[in-house]
mmCIF file of C-alpha atoms and ligand atoms in Angstrom:
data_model
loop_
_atom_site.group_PDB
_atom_site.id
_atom_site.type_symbol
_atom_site.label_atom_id
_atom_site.label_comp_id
_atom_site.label_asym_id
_atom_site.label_seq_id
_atom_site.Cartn_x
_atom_site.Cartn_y
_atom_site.Cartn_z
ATOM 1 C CA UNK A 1 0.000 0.000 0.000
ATOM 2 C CA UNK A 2 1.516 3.440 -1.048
ATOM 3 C CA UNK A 3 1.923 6.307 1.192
ATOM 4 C CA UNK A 4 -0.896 7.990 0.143
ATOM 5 C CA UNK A 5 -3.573 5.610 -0.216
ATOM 6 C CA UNK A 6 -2.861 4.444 3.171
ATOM 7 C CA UNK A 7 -2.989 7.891 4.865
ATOM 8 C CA UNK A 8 -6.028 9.115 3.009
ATOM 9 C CA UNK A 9 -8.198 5.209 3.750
ATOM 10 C CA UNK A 10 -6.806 4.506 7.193
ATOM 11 C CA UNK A 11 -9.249 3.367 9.498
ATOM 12 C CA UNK A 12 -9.248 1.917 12.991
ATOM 13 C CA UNK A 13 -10.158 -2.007 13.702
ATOM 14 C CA UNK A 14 -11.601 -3.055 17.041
ATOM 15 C CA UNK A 15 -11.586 -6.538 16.205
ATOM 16 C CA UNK A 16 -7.891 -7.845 16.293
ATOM 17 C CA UNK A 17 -7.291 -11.298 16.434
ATOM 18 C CA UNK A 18 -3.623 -13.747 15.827
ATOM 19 C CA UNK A 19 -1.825 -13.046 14.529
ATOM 20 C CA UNK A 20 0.085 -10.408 16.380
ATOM 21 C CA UNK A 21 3.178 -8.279 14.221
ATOM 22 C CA UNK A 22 6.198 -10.492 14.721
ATOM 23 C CA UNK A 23 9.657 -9.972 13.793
ATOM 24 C CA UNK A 24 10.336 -7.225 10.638
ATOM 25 C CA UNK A 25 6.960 -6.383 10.874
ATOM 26 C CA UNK A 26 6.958 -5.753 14.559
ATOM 27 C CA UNK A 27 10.644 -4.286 13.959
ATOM 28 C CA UNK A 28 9.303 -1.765 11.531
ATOM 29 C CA UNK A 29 6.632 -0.920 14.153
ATOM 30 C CA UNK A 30 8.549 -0.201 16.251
ATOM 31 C CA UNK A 31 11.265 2.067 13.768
ATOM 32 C CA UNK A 32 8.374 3.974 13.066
ATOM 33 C CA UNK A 33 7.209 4.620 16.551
ATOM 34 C CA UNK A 34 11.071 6.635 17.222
ATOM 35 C CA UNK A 35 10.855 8.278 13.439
ATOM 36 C CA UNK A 36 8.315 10.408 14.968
ATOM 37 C CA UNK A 37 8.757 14.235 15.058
ATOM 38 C CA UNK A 38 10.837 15.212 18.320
ATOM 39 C CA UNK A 39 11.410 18.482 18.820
ATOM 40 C CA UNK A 40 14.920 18.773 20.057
ATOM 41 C CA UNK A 41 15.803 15.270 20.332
ATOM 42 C CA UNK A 42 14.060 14.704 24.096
ATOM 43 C CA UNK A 43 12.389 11.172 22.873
ATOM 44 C CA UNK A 44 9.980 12.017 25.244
ATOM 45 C CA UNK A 45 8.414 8.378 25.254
ATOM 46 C CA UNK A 46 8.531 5.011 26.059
ATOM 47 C CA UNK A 47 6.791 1.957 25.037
ATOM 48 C CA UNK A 48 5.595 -1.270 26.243
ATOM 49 C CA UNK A 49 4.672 -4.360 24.282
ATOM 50 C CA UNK A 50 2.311 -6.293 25.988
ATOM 51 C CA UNK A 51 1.704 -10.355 24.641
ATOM 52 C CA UNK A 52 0.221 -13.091 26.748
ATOM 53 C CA UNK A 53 1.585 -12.563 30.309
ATOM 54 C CA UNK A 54 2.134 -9.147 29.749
ATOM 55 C CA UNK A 55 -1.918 -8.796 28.740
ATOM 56 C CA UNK A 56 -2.398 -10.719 31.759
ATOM 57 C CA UNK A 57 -0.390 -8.295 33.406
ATOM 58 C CA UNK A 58 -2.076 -5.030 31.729
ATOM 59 C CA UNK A 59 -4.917 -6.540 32.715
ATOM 60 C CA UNK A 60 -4.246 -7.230 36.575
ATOM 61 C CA UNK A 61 -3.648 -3.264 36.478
ATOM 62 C CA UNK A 62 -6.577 -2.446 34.771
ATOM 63 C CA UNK A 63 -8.637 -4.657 37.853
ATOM 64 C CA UNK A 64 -6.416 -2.756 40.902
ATOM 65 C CA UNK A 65 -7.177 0.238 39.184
ATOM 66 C CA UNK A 66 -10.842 -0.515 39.240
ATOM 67 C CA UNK A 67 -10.762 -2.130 42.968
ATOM 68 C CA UNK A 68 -8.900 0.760 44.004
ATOM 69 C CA UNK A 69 -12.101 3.404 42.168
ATOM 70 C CA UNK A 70 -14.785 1.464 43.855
ATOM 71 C CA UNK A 71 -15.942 0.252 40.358
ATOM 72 C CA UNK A 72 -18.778 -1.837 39.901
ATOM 73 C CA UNK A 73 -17.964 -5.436 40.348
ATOM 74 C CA UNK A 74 -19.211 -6.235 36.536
ATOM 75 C CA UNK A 75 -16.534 -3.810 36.259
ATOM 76 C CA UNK A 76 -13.730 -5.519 37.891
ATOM 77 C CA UNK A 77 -14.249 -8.533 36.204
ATOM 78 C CA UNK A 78 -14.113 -7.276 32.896
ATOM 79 C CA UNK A 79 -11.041 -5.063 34.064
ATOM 80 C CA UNK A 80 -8.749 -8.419 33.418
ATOM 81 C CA UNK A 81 -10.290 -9.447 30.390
ATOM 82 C CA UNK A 82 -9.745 -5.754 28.321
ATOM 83 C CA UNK A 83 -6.025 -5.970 26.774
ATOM 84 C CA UNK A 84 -7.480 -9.155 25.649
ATOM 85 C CA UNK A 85 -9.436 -7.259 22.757
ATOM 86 C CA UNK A 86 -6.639 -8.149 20.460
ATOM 87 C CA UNK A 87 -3.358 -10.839 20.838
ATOM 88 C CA UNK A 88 -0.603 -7.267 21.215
ATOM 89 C CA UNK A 89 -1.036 -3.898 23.229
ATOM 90 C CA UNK A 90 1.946 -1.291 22.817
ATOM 91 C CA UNK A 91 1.378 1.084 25.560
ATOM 92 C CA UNK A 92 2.491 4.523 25.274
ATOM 93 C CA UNK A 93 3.750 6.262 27.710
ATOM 94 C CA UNK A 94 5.066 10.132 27.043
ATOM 95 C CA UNK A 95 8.005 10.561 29.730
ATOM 96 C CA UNK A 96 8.152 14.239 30.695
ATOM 97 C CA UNK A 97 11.643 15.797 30.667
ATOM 98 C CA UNK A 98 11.481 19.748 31.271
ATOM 99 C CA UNK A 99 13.006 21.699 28.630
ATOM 100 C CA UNK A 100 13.047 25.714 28.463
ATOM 101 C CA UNK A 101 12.419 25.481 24.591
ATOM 102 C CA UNK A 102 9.594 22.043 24.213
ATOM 103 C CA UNK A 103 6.747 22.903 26.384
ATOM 104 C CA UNK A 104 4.746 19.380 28.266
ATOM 105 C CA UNK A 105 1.986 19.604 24.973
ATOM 106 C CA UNK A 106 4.794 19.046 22.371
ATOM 107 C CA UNK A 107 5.888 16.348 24.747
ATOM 108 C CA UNK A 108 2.826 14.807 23.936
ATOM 109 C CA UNK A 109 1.667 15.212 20.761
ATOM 110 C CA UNK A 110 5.108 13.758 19.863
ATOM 111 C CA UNK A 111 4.452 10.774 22.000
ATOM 112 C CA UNK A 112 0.927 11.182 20.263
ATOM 113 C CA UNK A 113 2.959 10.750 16.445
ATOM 114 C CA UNK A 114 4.509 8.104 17.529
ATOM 115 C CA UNK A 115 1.481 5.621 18.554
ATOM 116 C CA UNK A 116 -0.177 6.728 15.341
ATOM 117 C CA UNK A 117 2.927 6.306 13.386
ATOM 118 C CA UNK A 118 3.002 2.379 14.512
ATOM 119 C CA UNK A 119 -0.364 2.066 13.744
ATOM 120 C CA UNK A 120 -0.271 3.499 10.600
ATOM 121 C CA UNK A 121 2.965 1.290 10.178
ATOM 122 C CA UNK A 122 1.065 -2.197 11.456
ATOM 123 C CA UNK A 123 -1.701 -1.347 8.564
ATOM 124 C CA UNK A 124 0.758 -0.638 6.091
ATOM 125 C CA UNK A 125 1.834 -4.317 6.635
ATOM 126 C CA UNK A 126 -1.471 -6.158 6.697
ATOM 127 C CA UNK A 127 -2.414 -6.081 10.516
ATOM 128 C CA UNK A 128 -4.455 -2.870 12.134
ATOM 129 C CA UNK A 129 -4.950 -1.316 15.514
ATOM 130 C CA UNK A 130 -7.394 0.620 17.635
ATOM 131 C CA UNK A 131 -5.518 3.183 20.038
ATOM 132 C CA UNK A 132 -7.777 3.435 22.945
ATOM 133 C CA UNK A 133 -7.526 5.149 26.609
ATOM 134 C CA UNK A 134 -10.097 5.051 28.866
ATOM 135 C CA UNK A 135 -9.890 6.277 32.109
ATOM 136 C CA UNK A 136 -7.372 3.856 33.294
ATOM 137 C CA UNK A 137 -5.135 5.646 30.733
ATOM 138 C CA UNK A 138 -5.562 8.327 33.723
ATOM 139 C CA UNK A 139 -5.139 6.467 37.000
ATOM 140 C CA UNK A 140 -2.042 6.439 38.824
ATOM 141 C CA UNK A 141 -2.044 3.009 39.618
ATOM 142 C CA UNK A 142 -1.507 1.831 35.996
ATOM 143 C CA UNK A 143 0.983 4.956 35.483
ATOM 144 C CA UNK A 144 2.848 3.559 38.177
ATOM 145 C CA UNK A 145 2.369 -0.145 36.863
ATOM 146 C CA UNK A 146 4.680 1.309 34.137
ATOM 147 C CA UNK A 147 7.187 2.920 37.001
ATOM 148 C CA UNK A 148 5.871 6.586 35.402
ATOM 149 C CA UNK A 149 6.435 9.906 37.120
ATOM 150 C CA UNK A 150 3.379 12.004 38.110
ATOM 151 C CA UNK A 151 4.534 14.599 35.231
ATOM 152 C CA UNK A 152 4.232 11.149 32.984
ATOM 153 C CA UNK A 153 1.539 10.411 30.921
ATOM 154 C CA UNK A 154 -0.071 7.671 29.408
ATOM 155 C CA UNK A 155 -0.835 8.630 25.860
ATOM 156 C CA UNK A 156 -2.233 5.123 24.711
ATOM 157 C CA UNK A 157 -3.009 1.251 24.590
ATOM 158 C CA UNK A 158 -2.632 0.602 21.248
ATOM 159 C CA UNK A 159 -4.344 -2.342 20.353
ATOM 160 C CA UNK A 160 -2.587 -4.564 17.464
ATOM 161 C CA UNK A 161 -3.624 -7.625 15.698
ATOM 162 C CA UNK A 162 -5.504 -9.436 12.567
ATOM 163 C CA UNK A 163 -8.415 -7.911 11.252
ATOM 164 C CA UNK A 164 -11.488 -9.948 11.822
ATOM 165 C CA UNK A 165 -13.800 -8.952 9.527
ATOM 166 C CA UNK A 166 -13.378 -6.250 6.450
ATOM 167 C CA UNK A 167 -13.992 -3.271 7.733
ATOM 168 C CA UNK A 168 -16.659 -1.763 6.333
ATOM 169 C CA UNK A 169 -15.710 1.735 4.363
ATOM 170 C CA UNK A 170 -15.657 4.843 6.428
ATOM 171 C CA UNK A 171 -17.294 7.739 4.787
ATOM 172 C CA UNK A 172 -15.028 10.312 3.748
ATOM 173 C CA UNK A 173 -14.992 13.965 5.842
ATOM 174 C CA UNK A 174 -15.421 16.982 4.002
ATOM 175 C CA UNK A 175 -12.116 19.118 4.087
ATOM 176 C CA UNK A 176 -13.772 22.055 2.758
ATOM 177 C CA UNK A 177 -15.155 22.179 6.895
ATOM 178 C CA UNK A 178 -11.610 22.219 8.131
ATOM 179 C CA UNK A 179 -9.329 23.882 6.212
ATOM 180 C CA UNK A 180 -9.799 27.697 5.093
ATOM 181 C CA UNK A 181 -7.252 29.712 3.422
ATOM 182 C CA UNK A 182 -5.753 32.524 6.085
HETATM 183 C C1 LIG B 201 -5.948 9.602 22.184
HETATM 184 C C2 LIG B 201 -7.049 8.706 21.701
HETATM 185 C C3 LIG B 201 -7.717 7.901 22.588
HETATM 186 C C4 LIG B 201 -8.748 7.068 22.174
HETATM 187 N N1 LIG B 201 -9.385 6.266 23.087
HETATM 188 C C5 LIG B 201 -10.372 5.451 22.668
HETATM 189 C C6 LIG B 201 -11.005 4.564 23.579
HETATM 190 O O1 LIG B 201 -10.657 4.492 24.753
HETATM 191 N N2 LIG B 201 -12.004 3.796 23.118
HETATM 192 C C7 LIG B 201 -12.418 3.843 21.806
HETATM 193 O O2 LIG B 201 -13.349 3.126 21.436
HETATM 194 N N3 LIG B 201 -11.804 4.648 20.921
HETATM 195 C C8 LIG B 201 -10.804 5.450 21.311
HETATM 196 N N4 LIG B 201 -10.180 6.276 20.420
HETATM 197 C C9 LIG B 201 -10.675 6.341 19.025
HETATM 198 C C10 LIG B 201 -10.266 5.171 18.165
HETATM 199 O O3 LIG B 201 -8.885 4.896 18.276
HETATM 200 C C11 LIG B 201 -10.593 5.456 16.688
HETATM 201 O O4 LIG B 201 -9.773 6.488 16.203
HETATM 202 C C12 LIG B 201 -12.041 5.843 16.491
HETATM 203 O O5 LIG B 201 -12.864 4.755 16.827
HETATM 204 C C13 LIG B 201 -12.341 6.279 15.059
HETATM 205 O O6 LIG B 201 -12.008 5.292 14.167
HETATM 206 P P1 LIG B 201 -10.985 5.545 12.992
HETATM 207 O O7 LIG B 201 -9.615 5.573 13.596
HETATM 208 O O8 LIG B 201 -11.217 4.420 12.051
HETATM 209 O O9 LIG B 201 -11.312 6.871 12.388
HETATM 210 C C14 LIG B 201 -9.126 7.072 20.811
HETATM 211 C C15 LIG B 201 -8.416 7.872 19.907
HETATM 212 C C16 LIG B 201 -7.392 8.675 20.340
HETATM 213 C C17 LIG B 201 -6.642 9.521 19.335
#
């Protein structure tokens, strides 16, 4: 798939199933993920590739997280099961370093780049994703599952896999209700 087609069709898939991006593929996932724009070199991320244990793992944060919120018990139990929405979860995490010249938000939306830079990358190659958050993106017991600072964030799970089923065709947005000459 060229350049082009891919970033003018890309869609999401929430149905992800084996397999997961191994070897190149997973390589070039993750090459893409520290291309992304960086505004004076800071890398101001870190990732971490969740597979089997490690969903089990996500997963046993997600449930703390919801013990620890006083979440409904339906809740709880379907806390474990979540990273199990597709056979790979890259977690991004944008690692704050203070800089006089790269405000916190550029932090960010480069850690941002990067998780949509290995999704776009896993399409490119045959598999998809769905980047998803939730509010257990926000808790500090899954930050610190991931030994982040408060000034840490978590920008992402991205969700990686097999498509299921074909997605079905997402209509086009019209540009003209975006973009205005200035
Ligand atoms: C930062 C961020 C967080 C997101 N979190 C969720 C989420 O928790 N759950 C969800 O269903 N979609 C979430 N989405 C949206 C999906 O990833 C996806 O973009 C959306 O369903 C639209 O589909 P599309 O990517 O095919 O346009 C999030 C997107 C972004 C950029």
């Amino acid at each position: 798939m060229d350049a082009i087609t891919l970033l003018t069709h890309r869609q999401s898939h929430p149905r992800l199933i084996e397999p997961a991006p191994t070897g190149d593929a997973l390589e070039n996932i993750m090459i893409s993920a520290v291309r992304a724009p960086d505004h004076a070199c800071l890398a101001p991320w870190q990732f971490f590739i969740c597979e089997g244990e490690g969903l089990d793992r996500l997963g046993q944060l997600f449930v703390d997280s919801a013990k620890a919120n006083n979440r409904e018990q339906k809740d709880v139990e379907r806390a474990a099961k979540l990273p199990h929405r597709a056979p790979m979860v890259i977690v991004t995490a944008m690692k704050y370093t203070f800089h006089e010249k790269v405000p916190r938000v550029e932090q960010l939306a480069s850690a941002a780049c990067a998780t949509m830079a290995m999704q776009m990358a896993a399409q490119a190659q045959g598999f998809n994703g769905m980047w998803r958050t939730g509010s257990y993106a926000q808790c500090d017991i899954v930050k610190q599952g991931f030994g982040l600072a408060a000034d840490d964030e978590l920008v992402g799970f991205l969700y990686l896999g097999t498509p299921q089923t074909k997605a079905g065709i997402k209509p086009a947005r019209n540009i003209q209700n975006y973009f205005s000459r200035f």
